[in-house]
Coordinates of C-alpha atoms in Angstrom, one line a residue:
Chain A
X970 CA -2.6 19.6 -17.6
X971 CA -4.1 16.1 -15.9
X972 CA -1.1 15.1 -13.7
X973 CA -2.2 11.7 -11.6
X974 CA -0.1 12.0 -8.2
X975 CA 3.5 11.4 -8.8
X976 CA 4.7 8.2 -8.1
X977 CA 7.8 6.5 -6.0
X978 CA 11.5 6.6 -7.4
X979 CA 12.7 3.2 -6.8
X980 CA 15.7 3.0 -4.7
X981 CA 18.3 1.5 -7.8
X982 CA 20.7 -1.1 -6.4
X983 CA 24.4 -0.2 -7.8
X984 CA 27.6 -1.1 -6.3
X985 CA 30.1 1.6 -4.9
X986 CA 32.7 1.2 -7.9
X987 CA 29.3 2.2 -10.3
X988 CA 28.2 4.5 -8.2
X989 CA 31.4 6.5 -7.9
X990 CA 31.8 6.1 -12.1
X991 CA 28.5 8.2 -12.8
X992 CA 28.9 12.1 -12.9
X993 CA 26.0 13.2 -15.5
X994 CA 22.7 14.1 -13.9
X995 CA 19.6 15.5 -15.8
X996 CA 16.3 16.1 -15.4
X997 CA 13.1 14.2 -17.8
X998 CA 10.9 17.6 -17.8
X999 CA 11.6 21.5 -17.8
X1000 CA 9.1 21.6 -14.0
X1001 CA 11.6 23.2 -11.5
X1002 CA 10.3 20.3 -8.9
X1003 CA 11.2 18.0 -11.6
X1004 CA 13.0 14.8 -10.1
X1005 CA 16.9 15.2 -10.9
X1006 CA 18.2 11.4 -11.6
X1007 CA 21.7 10.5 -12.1
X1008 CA 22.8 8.2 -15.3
X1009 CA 24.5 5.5 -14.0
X1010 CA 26.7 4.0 -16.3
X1011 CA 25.4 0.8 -16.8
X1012 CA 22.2 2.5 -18.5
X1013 CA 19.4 3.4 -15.8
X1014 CA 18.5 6.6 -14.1
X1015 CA 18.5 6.9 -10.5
X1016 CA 16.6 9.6 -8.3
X1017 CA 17.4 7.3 -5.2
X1018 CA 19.2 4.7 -3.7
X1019 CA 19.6 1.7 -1.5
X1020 CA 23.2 0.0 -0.3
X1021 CA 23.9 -1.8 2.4
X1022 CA 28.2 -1.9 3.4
X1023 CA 30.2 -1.7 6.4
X1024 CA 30.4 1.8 8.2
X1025 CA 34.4 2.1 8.5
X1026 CA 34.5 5.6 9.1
X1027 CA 32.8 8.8 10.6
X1028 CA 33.2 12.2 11.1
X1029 CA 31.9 15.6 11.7
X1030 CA 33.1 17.5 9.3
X1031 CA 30.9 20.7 10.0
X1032 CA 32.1 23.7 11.1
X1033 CA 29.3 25.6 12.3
X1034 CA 26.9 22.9 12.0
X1035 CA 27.2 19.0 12.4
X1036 CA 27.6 17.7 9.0
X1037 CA 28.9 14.1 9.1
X1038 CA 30.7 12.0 6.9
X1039 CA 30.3 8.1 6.4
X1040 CA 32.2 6.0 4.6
X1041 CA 30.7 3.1 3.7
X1042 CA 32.6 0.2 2.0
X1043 CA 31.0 -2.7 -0.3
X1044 CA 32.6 -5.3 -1.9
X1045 CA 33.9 -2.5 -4.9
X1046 CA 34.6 0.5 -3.0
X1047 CA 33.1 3.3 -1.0
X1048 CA 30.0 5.2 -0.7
X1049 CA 30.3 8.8 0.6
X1050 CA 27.7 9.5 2.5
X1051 CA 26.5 13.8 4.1
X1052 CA 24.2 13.6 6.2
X1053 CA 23.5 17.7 8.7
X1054 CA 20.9 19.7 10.0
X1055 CA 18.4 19.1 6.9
X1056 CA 18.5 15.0 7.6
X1057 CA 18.4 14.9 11.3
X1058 CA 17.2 11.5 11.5
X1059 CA 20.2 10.7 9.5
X1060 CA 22.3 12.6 11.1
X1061 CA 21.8 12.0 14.5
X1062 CA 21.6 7.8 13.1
X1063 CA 25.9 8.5 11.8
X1064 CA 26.3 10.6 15.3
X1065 CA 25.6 7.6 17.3
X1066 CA 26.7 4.6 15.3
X1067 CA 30.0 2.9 15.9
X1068 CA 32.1 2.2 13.2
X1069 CA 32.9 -0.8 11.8
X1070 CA 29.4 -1.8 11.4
X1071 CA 27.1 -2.7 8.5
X1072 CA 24.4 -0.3 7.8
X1073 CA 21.7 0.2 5.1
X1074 CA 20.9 3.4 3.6
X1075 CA 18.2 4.7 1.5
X1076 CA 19.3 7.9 0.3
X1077 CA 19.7 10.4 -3.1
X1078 CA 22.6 10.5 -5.4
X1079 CA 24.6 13.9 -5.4
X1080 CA 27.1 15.6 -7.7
X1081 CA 29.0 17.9 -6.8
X1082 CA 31.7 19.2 -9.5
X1083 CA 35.4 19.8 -7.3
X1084 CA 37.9 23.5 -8.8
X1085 CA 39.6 20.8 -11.3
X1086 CA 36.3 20.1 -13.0
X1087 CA 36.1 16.0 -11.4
X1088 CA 32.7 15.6 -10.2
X1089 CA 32.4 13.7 -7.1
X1090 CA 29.1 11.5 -5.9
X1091 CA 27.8 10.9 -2.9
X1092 CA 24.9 10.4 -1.3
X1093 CA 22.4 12.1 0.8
X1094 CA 20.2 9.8 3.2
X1095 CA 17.3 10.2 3.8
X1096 CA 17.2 6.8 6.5
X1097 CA 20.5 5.0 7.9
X1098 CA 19.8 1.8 10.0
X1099 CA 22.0 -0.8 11.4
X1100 CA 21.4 -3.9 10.2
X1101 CA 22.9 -7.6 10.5
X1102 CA 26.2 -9.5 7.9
X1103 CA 22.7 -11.2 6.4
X1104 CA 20.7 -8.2 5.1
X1105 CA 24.4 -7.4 3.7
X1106 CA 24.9 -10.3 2.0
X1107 CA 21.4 -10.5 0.4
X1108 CA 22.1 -6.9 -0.7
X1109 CA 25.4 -8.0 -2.9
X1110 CA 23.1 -10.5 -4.6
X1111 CA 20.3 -8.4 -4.9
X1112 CA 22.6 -5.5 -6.1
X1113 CA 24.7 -8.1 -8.6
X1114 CA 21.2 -9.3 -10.3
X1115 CA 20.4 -5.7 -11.0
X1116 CA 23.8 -4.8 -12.2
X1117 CA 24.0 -7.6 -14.7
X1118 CA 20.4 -6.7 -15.7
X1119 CA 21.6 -3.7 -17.3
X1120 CA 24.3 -4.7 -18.5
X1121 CA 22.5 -7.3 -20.5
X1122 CA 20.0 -4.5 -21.5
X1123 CA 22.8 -2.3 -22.4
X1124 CA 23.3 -2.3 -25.8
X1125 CA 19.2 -3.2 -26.5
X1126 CA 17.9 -1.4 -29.0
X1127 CA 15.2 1.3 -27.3
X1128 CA 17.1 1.3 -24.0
X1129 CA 17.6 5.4 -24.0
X1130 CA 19.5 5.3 -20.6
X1131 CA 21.8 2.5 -22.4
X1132 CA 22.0 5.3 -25.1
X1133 CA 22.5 8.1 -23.0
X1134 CA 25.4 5.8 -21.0
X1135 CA 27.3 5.6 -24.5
X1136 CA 26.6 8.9 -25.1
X1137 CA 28.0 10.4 -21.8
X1138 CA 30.5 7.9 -20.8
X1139 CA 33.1 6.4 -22.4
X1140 CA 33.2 3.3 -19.6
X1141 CA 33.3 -0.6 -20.5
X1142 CA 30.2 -2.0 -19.4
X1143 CA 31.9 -5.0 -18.7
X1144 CA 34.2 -3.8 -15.8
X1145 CA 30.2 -3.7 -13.6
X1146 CA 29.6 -7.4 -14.9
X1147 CA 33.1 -8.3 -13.4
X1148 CA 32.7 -6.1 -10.6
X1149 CA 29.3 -8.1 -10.0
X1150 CA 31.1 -11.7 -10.3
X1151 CA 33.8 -10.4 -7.8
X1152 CA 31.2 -8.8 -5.1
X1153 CA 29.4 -13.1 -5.2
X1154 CA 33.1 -14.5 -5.4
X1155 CA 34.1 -12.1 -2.2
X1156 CA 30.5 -13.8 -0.5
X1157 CA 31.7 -17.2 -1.2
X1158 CA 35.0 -17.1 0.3
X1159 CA 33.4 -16.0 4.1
X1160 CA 30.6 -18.7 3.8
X1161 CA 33.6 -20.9 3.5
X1162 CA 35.7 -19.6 5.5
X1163 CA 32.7 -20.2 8.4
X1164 CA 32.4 -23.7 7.5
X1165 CA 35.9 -24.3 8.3
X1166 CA 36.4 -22.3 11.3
Chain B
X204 CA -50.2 -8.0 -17.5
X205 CA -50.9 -4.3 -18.9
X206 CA -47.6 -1.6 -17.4
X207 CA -49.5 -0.9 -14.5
X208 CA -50.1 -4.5 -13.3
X209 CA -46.2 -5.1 -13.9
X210 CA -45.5 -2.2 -11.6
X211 CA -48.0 -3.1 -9.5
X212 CA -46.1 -6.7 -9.4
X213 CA -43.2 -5.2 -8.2
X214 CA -44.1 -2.5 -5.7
X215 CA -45.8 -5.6 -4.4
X216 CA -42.4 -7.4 -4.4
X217 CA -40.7 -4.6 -3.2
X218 CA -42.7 -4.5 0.0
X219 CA -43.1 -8.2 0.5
X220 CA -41.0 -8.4 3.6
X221 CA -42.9 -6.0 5.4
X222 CA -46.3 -5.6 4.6
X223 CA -49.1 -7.9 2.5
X224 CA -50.4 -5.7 0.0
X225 CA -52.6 -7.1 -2.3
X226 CA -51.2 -6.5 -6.3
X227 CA -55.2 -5.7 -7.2
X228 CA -55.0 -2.7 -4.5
X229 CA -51.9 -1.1 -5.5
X230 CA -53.4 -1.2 -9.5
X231 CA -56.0 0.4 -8.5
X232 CA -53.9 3.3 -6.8
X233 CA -51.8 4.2 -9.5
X234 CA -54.5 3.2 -12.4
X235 CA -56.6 6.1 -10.2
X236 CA -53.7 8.5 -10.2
X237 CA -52.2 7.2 -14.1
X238 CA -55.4 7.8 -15.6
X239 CA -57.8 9.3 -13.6
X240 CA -55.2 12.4 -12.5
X241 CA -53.2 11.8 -15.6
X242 CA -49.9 11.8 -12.6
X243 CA -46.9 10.3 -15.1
X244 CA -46.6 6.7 -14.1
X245 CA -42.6 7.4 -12.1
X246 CA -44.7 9.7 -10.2
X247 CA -47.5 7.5 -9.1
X248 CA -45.2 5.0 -8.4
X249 CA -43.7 7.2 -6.1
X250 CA -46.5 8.2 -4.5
X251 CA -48.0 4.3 -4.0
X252 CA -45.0 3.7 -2.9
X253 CA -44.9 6.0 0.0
X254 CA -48.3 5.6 0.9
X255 CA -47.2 2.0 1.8
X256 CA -44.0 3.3 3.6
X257 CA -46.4 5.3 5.4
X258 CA -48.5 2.2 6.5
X259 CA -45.8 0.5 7.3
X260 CA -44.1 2.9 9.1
X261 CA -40.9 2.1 7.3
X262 CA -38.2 4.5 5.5
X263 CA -37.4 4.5 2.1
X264 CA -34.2 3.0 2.3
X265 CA -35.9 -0.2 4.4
X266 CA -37.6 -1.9 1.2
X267 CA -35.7 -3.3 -1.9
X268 CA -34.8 -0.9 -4.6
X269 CA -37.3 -0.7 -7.0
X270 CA -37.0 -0.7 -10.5
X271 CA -34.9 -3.7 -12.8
X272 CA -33.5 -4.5 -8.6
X273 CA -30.6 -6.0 -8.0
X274 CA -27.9 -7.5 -10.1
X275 CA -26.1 -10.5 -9.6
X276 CA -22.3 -10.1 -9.5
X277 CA -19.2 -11.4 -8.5
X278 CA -17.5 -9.1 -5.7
X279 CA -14.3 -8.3 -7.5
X280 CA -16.5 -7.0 -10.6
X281 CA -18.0 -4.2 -7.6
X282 CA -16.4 -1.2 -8.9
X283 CA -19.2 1.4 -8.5
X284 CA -20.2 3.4 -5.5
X285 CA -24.1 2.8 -4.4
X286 CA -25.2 -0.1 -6.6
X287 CA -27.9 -2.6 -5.1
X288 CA -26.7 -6.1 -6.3
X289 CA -27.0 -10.1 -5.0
X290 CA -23.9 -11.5 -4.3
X291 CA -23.2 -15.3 -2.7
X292 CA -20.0 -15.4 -0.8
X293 CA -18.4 -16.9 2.3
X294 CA -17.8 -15.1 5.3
X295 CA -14.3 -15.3 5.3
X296 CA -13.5 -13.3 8.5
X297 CA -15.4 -11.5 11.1
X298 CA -13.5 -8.2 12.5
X299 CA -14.2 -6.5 15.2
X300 CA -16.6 -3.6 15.0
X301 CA -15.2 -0.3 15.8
X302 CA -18.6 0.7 17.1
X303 CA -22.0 0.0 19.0
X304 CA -23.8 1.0 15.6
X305 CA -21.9 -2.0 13.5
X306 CA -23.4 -5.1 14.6
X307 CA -20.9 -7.0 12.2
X308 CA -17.8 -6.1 10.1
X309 CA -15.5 -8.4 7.9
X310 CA -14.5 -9.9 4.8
X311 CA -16.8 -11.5 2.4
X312 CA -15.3 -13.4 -0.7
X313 CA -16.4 -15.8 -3.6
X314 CA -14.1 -17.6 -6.5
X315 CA -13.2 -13.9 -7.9
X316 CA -11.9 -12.5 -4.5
X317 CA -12.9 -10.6 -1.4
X318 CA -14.5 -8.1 0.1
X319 CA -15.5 -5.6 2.8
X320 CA -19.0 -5.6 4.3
X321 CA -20.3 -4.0 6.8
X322 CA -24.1 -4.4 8.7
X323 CA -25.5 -2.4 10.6
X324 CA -27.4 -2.6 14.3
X325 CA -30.4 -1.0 12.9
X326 CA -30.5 -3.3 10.2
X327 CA -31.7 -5.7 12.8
X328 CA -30.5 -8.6 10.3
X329 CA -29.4 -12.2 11.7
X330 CA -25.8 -12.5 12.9
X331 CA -23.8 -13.8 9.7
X332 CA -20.9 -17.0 10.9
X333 CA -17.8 -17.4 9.9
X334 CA -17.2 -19.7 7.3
X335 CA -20.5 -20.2 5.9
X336 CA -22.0 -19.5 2.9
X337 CA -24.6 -16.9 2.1
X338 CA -27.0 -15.7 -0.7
X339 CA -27.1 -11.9 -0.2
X340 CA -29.4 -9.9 -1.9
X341 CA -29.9 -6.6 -1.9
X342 CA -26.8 -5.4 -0.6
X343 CA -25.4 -2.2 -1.4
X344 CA -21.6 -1.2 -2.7
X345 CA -19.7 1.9 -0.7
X346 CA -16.9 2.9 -2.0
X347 CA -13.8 4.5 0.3
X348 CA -10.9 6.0 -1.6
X349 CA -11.0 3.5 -4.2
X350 CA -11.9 0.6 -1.8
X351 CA -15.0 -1.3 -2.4
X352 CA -17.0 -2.6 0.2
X353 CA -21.0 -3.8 0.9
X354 CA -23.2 -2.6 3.2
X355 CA -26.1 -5.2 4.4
X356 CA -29.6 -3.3 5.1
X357 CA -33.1 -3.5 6.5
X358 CA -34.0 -5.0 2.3
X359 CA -31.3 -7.8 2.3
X360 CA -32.2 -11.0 2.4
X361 CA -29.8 -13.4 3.7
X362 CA -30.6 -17.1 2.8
X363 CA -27.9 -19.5 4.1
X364 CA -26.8 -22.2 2.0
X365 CA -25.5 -25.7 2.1
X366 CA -22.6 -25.5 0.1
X367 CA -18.8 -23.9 0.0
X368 CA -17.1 -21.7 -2.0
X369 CA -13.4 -21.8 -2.8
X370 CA -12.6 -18.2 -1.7
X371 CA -10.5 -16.6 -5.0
X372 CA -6.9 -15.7 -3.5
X373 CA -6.3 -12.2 -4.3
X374 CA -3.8 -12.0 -1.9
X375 CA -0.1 -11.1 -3.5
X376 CA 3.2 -11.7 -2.5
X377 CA 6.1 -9.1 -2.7
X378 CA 9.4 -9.1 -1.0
X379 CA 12.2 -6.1 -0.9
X380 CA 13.8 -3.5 1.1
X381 CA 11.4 -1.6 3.7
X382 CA 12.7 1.7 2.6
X383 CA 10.5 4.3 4.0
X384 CA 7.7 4.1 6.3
X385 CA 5.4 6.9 5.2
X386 CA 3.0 9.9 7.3
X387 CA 0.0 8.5 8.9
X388 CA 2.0 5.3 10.2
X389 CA 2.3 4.6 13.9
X390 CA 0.1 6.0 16.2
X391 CA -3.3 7.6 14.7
X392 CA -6.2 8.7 15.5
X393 CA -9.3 7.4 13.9
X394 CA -13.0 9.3 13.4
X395 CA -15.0 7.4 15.6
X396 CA -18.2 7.9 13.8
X397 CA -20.0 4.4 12.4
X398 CA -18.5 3.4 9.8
X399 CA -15.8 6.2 9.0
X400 CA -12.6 4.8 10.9
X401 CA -10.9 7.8 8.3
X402 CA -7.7 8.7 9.6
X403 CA -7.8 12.0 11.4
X404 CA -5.4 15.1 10.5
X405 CA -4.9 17.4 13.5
X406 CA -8.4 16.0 15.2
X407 CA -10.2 16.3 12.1
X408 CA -11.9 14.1 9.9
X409 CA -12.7 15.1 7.0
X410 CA -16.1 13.9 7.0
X411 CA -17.1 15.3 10.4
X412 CA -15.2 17.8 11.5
X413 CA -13.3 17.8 14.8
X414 CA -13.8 14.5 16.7
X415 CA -12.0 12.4 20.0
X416 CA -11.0 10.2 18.3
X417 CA -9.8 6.4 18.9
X418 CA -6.4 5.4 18.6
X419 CA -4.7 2.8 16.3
X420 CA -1.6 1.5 15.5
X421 CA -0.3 1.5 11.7
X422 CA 2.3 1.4 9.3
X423 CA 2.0 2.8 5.8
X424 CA 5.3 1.4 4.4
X425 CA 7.2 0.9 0.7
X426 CA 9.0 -2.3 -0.3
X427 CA 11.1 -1.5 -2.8
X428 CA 13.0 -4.6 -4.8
X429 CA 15.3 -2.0 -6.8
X430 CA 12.6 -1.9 -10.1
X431 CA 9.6 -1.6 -8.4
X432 CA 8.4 0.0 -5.4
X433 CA 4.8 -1.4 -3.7
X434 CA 3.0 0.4 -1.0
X435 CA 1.9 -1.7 1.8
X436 CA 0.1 -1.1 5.2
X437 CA 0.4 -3.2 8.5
X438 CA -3.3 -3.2 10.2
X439 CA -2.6 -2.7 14.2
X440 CA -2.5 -7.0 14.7
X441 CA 0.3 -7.0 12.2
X442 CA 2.2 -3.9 13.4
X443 CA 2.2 -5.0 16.7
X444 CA 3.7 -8.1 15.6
X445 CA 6.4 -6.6 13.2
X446 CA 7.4 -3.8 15.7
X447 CA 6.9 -5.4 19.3
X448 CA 4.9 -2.0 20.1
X449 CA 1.8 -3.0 21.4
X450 CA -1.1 -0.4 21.3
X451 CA -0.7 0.3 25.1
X452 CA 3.0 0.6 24.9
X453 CA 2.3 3.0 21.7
X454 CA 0.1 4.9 23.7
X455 CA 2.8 5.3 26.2
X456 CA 5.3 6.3 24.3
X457 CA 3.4 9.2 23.3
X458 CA 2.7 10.0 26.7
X459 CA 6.4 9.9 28.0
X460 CA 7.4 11.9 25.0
X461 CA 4.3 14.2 24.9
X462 CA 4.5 13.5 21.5
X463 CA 2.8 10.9 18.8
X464 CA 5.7 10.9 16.1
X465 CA 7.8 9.1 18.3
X466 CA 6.5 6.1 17.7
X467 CA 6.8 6.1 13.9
X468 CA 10.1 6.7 14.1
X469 CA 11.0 4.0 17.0
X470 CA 9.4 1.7 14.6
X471 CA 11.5 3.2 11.7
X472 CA 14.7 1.8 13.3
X473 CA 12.8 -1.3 14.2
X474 CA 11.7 -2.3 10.1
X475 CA 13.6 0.4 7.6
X476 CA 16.8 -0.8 5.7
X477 CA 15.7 -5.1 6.3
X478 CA 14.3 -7.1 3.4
X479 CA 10.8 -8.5 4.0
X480 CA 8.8 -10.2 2.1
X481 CA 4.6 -9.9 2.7
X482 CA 1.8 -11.1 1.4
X483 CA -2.4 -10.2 1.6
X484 CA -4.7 -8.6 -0.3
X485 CA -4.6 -5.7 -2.9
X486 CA -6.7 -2.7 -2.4
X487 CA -6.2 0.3 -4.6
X488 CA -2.3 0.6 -4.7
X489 CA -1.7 -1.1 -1.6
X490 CA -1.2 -4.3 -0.2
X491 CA -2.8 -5.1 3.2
X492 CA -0.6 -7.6 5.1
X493 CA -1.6 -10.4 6.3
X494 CA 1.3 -12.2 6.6
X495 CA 4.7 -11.1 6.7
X496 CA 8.5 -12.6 6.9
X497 CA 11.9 -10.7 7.7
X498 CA 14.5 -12.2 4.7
X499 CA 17.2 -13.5 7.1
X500 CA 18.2 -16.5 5.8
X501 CA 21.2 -17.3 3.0
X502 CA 21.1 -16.3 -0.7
X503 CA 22.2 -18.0 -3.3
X504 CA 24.9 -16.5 -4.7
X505 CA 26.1 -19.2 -6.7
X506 CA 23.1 -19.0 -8.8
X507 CA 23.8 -15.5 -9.6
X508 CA 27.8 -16.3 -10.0
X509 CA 26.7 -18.4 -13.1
X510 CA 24.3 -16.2 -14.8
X511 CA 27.1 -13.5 -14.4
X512 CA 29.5 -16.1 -16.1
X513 CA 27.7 -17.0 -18.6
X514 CA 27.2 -13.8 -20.0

């Protein structure tokens, strides 16, 4: 079988509220090394991610180990973010960063299906860096553009992940588009709230 | 002219530069050898050709390829490995050769783009200047994992000319997040043979074997815009201008730590997780910056409100 090397999963841009809606995962190929994406709801598959939010909370929630816990709030909600011993750069990057601040991370989505049967997501970094109120703020664009990209796509005709999303979820697309116009609104209201201070 | 007297036209041409052989003589040797010895005529035009080598004193490689010659071409149709072609182009940019053996290295380019070349001390060739223009011929293509480049030699002949060329911009412009800077990026070690400058893995090359070799700062990064990802590399100028580390303080580092990696990931904290956007050149799937800009400033948001509105 001719394979040509494999290429780059782009890091998808999806708010926390999104994020934390999107529970199926599934693979594009029987190969065990096959890249696992999660379907977001909003129709696209993501192997990896990037957000940028405010660190409001760490912990180490290892026992043996030290296996910390971010929480990382955008405009929508919170990321969870694990970082331990297999993402040291990571891990030692939560270890030393005070909380609040903002912080981007490039990191995997992860399921992981609680005794009730809810499936919880969070993410697994593979690089956390602190990083200024501007590189936030360009992320909510950035991160509102692609949202309402798909949501536009959605219901195209030959969009399979838009299929797969009304196949697998029964969510309103809509609630991301609104979600989107409340993450800019939320931008606004600090820029003016500098002017006048 | 009978097929002898052609080929005797163009050994004659072949050797031109060097040596003045007289088109009558050289008939004679392969008509003496084509139908005298009944040698097929490839062979006896091998043979001539080396007896005038000999007289020379020259190597193969120092006259002009013989047979059809070179081709004419614009530098971004080069996409073969070990072609002899002409090319007229402006020397764009002069770099600084990595060793005693490379009299000069840089970037040629005409109205389709750029390009490497390289020429070497032994060529003994006249020193090419920046920003004029030159008809090359006989210059042949190299090819390095995917990247083309030409290589000036004893045969080219470098006429000057009095005109300019608008250099083709093949440069490209991408902006995203810097979300991962790959291996091979901070300090390295390059072969120092002439004209490898491969990257080497645990002291080797893989051309020749174990070497010392040189050090160099880069950064083999991805720029990722959340659709697409682009792979981009930062030459040693431009990572010491995007990091702050400076070859020396690199080299340091290292030395403190007793350990290379260190500097790859003190530049990681520097770059990852920031939007950039950079701009050069395309080779293979890369871009190679030549310019580059951290996104700081405001976004519009406002622009984005009303699409989202509108929808």
């Amino acid at each position: 079988m001719s394979q040509s090397a494999p290429t780059r999963e782009v890091a998808r841009r999806v708010f926390a509220q999104e994020f934390n809606d999107a529970a199926y995962t599934f693979k594009e190929s029987d190969d065990e090394r096959a890249p696992v994406y999660l379907l977001l709801p909003s129709g696209a598959q993501a192997n990896r991610v990037f957000l940028v939010g405010t660190l409001t909370e760490k912990e180490d929630v290892g026992e043996d180990n030290e296996y910390w816990r971010g929480r990382i709030v955008d405009p929508t909600g919170t990321f969870f973010v694990y970082a331990g011993q297999y993402q040291p750069e990571a891990a030692s990057a939560l270890r030393e960063l005070d909380a609040p601040s903002y912080v981007s991370i490039v990191g995997k989505p992860r399921t992981y299906e609680t005794d009730d049967g809810t499936v919880n997501v969070s993410v697994r970094p593979e690089s956390i860096s602190k990083v200024d109120a501007a590189t936030r703020d360009r992320w909510v664009v950035e991160t509102a553009e692609r949202t309402l990209e798909r949501v536009d796509r959605f219901e195209e005709e030959g969009n399979e992940y838009g299929r797969m999303a009304r196949e697998q979820y029964d969510l309103p697309v809509d609630s991301y588009r609104q979600a989107a116009i409340a993450a800019l609104q939320s931008l606004e209201t600090t820029d003016e709230l500098e002017v006048e201070a | 002219m009978t097929d002898l007297r052609t080929h005797a036209a163009e050994i004659a041409e072949q050797f031109s530069d060097h040596l003045d052989v007289d088109e009558d003589d050289i008939e004679e040797r392969l008509d003496n050898l084509v139908n005298e010895y009944k040698v097929p005529v490839d062979e006896a035009r091998r043979s001539v050709v080396n007896h005038y080598l000999d007289e020379a004193g020259l190597e193969r490689d120092a006259i002009r390829a013989g047979g059809g010659g070179s081709q004419a071409v614009e530098v971004s149709d080069i996409d073969e490995d070990e072609q002899w072609v002409d090319i007229t182009v402006k020397l764009v940019e002069l770099w600084e050769p990595r060793s005693d053996s490379i009299s000069q290295v840089g970037l040629l380019g005409d109205e389709s783009g750029t390009i490497k070349f390289v020429s070497f001390t032994t060529s003994e060739l006249p020193e090419l200047k920046e920003g004029s223009v030159y008809s090359l011929q006989n210059v042949v293509t190299d090819e390095y994992q995917g990247r083309y480049s030409v290589k000036l030699n004893r045969t080219t002949t470098i006429t000057e000319l009095d005109e300019d060329i608008e250099v083709g911009d093949d440069s490209v412009s991408v902006e995203g997040a810097f979300v991962d800077i790959q291996s091979g990026s901070g300090l390295i070690k390059r072969c120092p043979e002439e004209g490898c400058t491969r990257v080497l893995q645990n002291g080797r090359c893989s051309e020749h074997g174990n070497v010392e070799g040189e050090f160099d700062l880069r950064i083999k990064g991805v720029l990722d815009n959340g659709n697409e990802v682009q792979e981009i590399i930062f030459n040693k100028e431009m990572t010491e201008e995007l990091t702050g580390i400076t070859l020396e303080e690199a080299k340091q580092m290292a030395m403190d730590a007793l350990d290379t990696t260190i500097v790859a990931d003190e530049m990681a904290e520097d770059v990852l997780g920031r939007y950039y956007r950079v701009s050069g050149p395309t080779l293979g799937r890369y871009v190679l910056v030549n310019e580059f800009e951290q996104l700081t400033g405001p976004v519009d948001a406002e622009a984005v409100l009303i699409k989202a509105r509108s929808m």
